[in-house]
Short mmCIF file of C-alpha atoms in Angstrom, two decimals:
data_model
loop_
_atom_site.label_atom_id
_atom_site.label_comp_id
_atom_site.label_asym_id
_atom_site.label_seq_id
_atom_site.Cartn_x
_atom_site.Cartn_y
_atom_site.Cartn_z
CA MET A 30 15.99 -5.78 5.97
CA HIS A 31 12.49 -7.65 6.81
CA GLN A 32 10.81 -3.94 7.25
CA MET A 33 12.08 -2.13 4.18
CA ALA A 34 10.59 -5.47 2.17
CA HIS A 35 7.68 -4.82 4.06
CA GLU A 36 7.40 -1.63 2.82
CA ALA A 37 8.45 -2.47 -0.79
CA GLU A 38 5.71 -4.84 -0.94
CA GLN A 39 3.23 -2.24 0.42
CA ASN A 40 4.39 0.35 -2.35
CA ARG A 41 3.41 -2.45 -5.07
CA GLY A 42 0.21 -3.39 -3.41
CA ILE A 43 -1.01 0.50 -3.26
CA ALA A 44 0.81 0.99 -6.32
CA ALA A 45 -1.77 -1.62 -8.29
CA TRP A 46 -4.32 -0.21 -5.78
CA ALA A 47 -3.84 3.28 -7.45
CA GLU A 48 -3.67 2.02 -11.49
CA GLU A 49 -7.26 0.11 -10.39
CA GLU A 50 -8.55 3.51 -8.93
CA TYR A 51 -7.51 5.09 -11.92
CA ALA A 52 -9.39 2.91 -14.13
CA LYS A 53 -12.40 3.70 -12.27
CA ASN A 54 -12.21 7.72 -11.90
CA GLN A 55 -11.78 7.42 -15.86
CA LYS A 56 -14.81 5.05 -16.17
CA GLN A 57 -16.64 7.35 -13.70
CA GLN A 58 -16.06 10.54 -15.64
CA GLU A 59 -16.78 8.91 -19.26
CA VAL A 60 -20.10 8.27 -17.03
CA HIS A 61 -20.37 11.89 -15.95
CA LYS A 62 -18.78 13.65 -19.26
CA ILE A 63 -16.13 15.60 -16.38
CA ASP A 64 -13.13 17.93 -18.08
CA THR A 65 -10.51 16.48 -16.78
CA SER A 66 -8.36 17.67 -19.38
CA THR A 67 -6.62 20.39 -17.05
CA LEU A 68 -5.08 17.30 -15.08
CA THR A 69 -2.62 14.78 -17.25
CA THR A 70 -2.42 11.13 -16.32
CA GLU A 71 0.87 11.28 -14.48
CA GLU A 72 -0.61 13.86 -12.24
CA ARG A 73 -4.33 12.10 -11.20
CA LEU A 74 -1.91 9.13 -10.78
CA THR A 75 0.29 10.92 -8.14
CA GLU A 76 -2.52 12.56 -6.11
CA LEU A 77 -4.14 9.11 -5.94
CA TYR A 78 -0.69 8.00 -5.07
CA LYS A 79 -0.51 10.14 -2.01
CA GLN A 80 -4.00 9.81 -1.23
CA SER A 81 -3.39 5.88 -0.61
CA VAL A 82 -0.18 6.82 1.51
CA ALA A 83 -2.16 9.10 3.49
CA ASN A 84 -4.22 6.39 4.23
CA SER A 85 -2.44 3.72 4.55
CA GLY A 86 -2.53 3.99 8.49
CA VAL A 87 0.13 7.09 8.84
CA ARG A 88 0.41 10.45 10.13
CA ILE A 89 2.55 12.87 7.84
CA ILE A 90 4.14 15.18 9.97
CA PRO A 91 5.34 18.78 7.86
CA GLY A 92 9.32 18.88 7.30
CA ASP A 93 11.74 16.42 6.56
CA ARG A 94 12.70 15.50 10.15
CA LEU A 95 10.58 13.85 13.28
CA GLY A 96 10.14 15.26 16.64
CA LEU A 97 11.64 13.27 19.87
CA HIS A 98 8.60 12.56 21.24
CA HIS A 99 7.73 11.42 17.36
CA GLN A 100 10.06 8.96 17.35
CA ILE A 101 9.43 7.82 21.23
CA ALA A 102 6.00 7.51 20.51
CA ASN A 103 6.81 5.05 16.97
CA TYR A 104 9.43 3.13 18.89
CA TRP A 105 7.08 2.90 21.54
CA GLN A 106 4.65 1.13 19.15
CA GLU A 107 7.03 -0.67 17.40
CA ASN A 108 8.86 -2.07 20.96
CA PRO A 109 6.18 -1.96 23.54
CA PHE A 110 7.97 -5.16 24.58
CA LYS A 111 11.20 -3.95 25.07
CA ILE A 112 10.31 -1.04 26.48
CA LEU A 113 8.40 -3.06 29.58
CA ALA A 114 11.71 -4.64 30.33
CA LEU A 115 13.86 -1.56 29.96
CA LEU A 116 11.33 -0.13 32.79
CA GLY A 117 10.49 -3.16 34.63
CA VAL A 118 13.77 -4.33 35.06
CA PRO A 119 15.08 -1.41 37.44
CA THR A 120 12.03 -0.90 39.14
CA VAL A 121 12.02 -4.09 40.56
CA ALA A 122 15.31 -4.12 41.13
CA TRP A 123 14.81 -0.77 43.18
CA ILE A 124 12.10 -1.57 45.22
CA PHE A 125 14.07 -4.77 46.30
CA TYR A 126 17.31 -2.29 46.81
CA GLY A 127 14.84 -0.13 49.16
CA ARG A 128 14.31 -3.11 51.02
CA THR A 129 17.21 -3.76 51.99
CA GLY A 130 17.61 -0.87 54.51
CA GLN A 131 14.78 -2.64 56.50
CA ALA A 132 17.25 -5.28 59.11
CA HIS A 133 14.08 -6.34 60.74
CA LEU A 134 12.97 -7.76 57.95
CA GLN A 135 14.02 -11.36 57.16
CA THR A 136 15.55 -12.14 53.73
CA GLN A 137 12.01 -14.16 52.55
CA MET A 138 10.03 -11.15 53.71
CA LYS A 139 12.18 -8.79 51.43
CA VAL A 140 11.23 -11.14 48.07
CA MET A 141 7.37 -11.19 48.92
CA HIS A 142 7.56 -7.62 48.65
CA THR A 143 9.58 -7.24 45.80
CA ARG A 144 7.80 -9.88 44.22
CA VAL A 145 3.64 -7.76 45.26
CA MET A 146 5.33 -4.99 44.37
CA GLY A 147 7.31 -5.43 41.58
CA GLN A 148 3.84 -6.78 39.74
CA PHE A 149 2.11 -4.54 40.55
CA SER A 150 4.32 -2.45 38.98
CA VAL A 151 4.87 -4.36 35.80
CA ILE A 152 1.32 -4.76 35.17
CA THR A 153 0.27 -1.74 35.72
CA MET A 154 3.48 -0.39 32.97
CA LEU A 155 1.98 -3.27 30.38
CA LEU A 156 -1.45 -1.64 30.93
CA GLY A 157 -0.11 1.66 30.07
CA LEU A 158 2.30 0.65 27.37
CA MET A 159 -0.55 -1.51 25.48
CA GLY A 160 -2.75 1.27 25.77
CA PHE A 161 -0.69 3.72 24.15
CA LYS A 162 0.50 1.19 21.68
CA GLU A 163 -3.08 0.79 20.87
CA TYR A 164 -4.15 4.61 20.38
CA MET A 165 -0.84 4.31 18.01
CA ASP A 166 -1.99 1.36 16.01
CA ARG A 167 -5.47 3.18 15.53
CA ASN A 168 -3.98 6.71 14.95
CA GLY A 169 -0.82 5.16 12.87
CA LYS A 170 2.68 5.66 13.55
CA PHE A 171 4.14 9.50 12.43
CA ILE A 172 6.13 10.00 9.06
CA THR A 173 7.96 13.66 7.46
CA GLU A 174 6.37 14.72 4.35
CA ALA A 175 9.57 14.13 3.26
CA ASP A 176 9.41 10.66 3.49
CA ALA A 177 5.75 10.69 2.23
CA ASP A 178 6.86 11.78 -1.05
CA ALA A 179 9.78 9.38 -1.21
CA ARG A 180 6.98 6.54 -1.04
CA VAL A 181 4.88 8.89 -4.20
CA ALA A 182 7.87 8.04 -6.00
CA GLU A 183 8.48 4.95 -5.11
CA MET A 184 5.35 4.04 -6.06
CA GLY A 185 5.89 5.94 -9.39
CA ARG A 186 8.91 4.16 -10.11
CA VAL A 187 7.16 0.31 -9.93
CA ARG A 188 4.41 1.50 -11.99
CA GLN A 189 7.15 2.41 -14.63
CA GLU A 190 9.06 -0.88 -14.39
CA LEU A 191 6.02 -2.50 -14.70
CA LEU A 192 4.92 -0.39 -17.82
CA GLN A 193 8.40 -0.89 -19.09
CA ARG A 194 8.01 -4.95 -18.49
CA LEU A 195 4.86 -5.16 -20.01
CA GLN A 196 6.14 -3.42 -23.44
CA ARG A 197 9.02 -5.42 -23.19
CA GLU A 198 6.89 -8.60 -23.17
CA GLN A 199 4.45 -7.11 -25.82
CA GLU A 200 7.44 -6.41 -28.26
CA ALA A 201 9.27 -9.94 -27.55
CA GLN A 202 5.58 -11.70 -28.66
CA ALA A 203 5.22 -9.44 -31.74
CA ALA A 204 8.92 -10.13 -32.92
CA LYS A 205 7.95 -13.94 -32.51
CA ASP A 206 4.93 -13.39 -34.22
CA LEU A 207 6.80 -11.83 -37.17
CA GLU A 208 9.07 -14.75 -37.58
CA LEU A 209 6.97 -17.22 -37.66
CA GLN A 210 5.21 -15.23 -40.12
CA VAL A 211 8.46 -14.68 -42.46
CA ALA A 212 8.85 -18.22 -41.84
CA HIS A 213 6.03 -19.94 -42.68
CA ALA A 214 5.70 -16.99 -46.31
CA LYS A 215 9.10 -18.83 -46.87
CA ASP A 216 8.00 -22.10 -46.76
CA VAL A 217 4.85 -21.81 -48.82
CA ALA A 218 7.28 -19.21 -51.71
CA THR A 219 9.94 -22.30 -51.72
CA GLY A 220 6.71 -25.67 -51.65
CA ASN A 221 7.95 -26.54 -47.92
CA VAL A 222 4.19 -26.78 -47.11
CA HIS A 223 3.02 -29.19 -49.33
CA SER A 224 5.66 -31.11 -48.83
CA LYS A 225 5.77 -31.76 -45.59
CA LYS A 226 2.18 -32.18 -45.62
CA LYS A 227 2.57 -35.60 -47.63
CA GLN A 228 5.11 -36.76 -45.26
CA HIS A 229 3.44 -36.37 -42.89
CA GLY A 230 0.00 -38.26 -44.94
CA LYS A 231 2.64 -41.32 -45.74
CA LYS A 232 3.93 -41.51 -41.95
CA ALA A 233 -0.02 -41.85 -40.68
CA GLU A 234 -0.29 -44.20 -43.81
CA ARG A 235 2.28 -46.35 -42.39
CA ASN A 236 1.49 -46.07 -38.63
CA THR A 237 -1.69 -47.50 -39.87
CA ALA A 238 -0.73 -50.29 -41.76
CA ALA A 239 2.18 -51.32 -38.87
CA THR A 240 -0.54 -51.39 -36.53
CA LYS A 241 -2.99 -53.32 -39.13
CA THR A 242 0.22 -56.23 -39.83
CA PRO A 243 -0.12 -57.83 -36.37
CA THR A 244 -3.68 -58.54 -36.55
CA THR A 245 -3.62 -60.21 -40.32
CA MET A 246 -0.97 -62.43 -38.68
CA GLU A 247 -2.89 -63.31 -35.73
CA GLN A 248 -5.72 -64.12 -38.13
CA LYS A 249 -3.46 -66.60 -40.50
CA VAL A 250 -2.19 -67.97 -36.95
CA GLY A 251 -5.94 -69.05 -36.01
CA VAL A 252 -6.28 -70.39 -39.38
#
């Protein structure tokens, strides 16, 4: 679930990046007067989405299924310590089992031999595992072409949702502005605007008088 949420967040970020890149390309085309009439807006955005997916740290494999070695490489990259435990524990157990057949060695010596050889084996495995993980991190994990297309479609869907939400917000704001204009027109037609202004002026006068009254009383008491 955490990985799916991370991928969804990454798709939203890539969609926003593609929108910015599209706006930049539009400005550059206006400056250099490049003819792009043969491509629609959606096609150009789709190309940007594909480019962003290809540059997001993945290696796209043709087809809709990864090979076994690709799956192992991806699992190796994501879970190096699980593989280390999976290989290290049986290796140490096998080393100790090999010492049990040597009757001339005491148990303490068998344990010491197992510890020394086990440490060497585990450290060697760790170096190999982390070296391959570094290679995968640098070059990217493997995904199928179908997965890449699905990511492109997801980014297009996110963009459409953003555009629809912006349109709904604009329509709601326009409806609210229209409602205010109609209400204001009714007030002007019925004269409520002037009466409201008079009421507001009378209220302000009353507040001013109430403020001055205590001052007058204090002057009389002082006299």
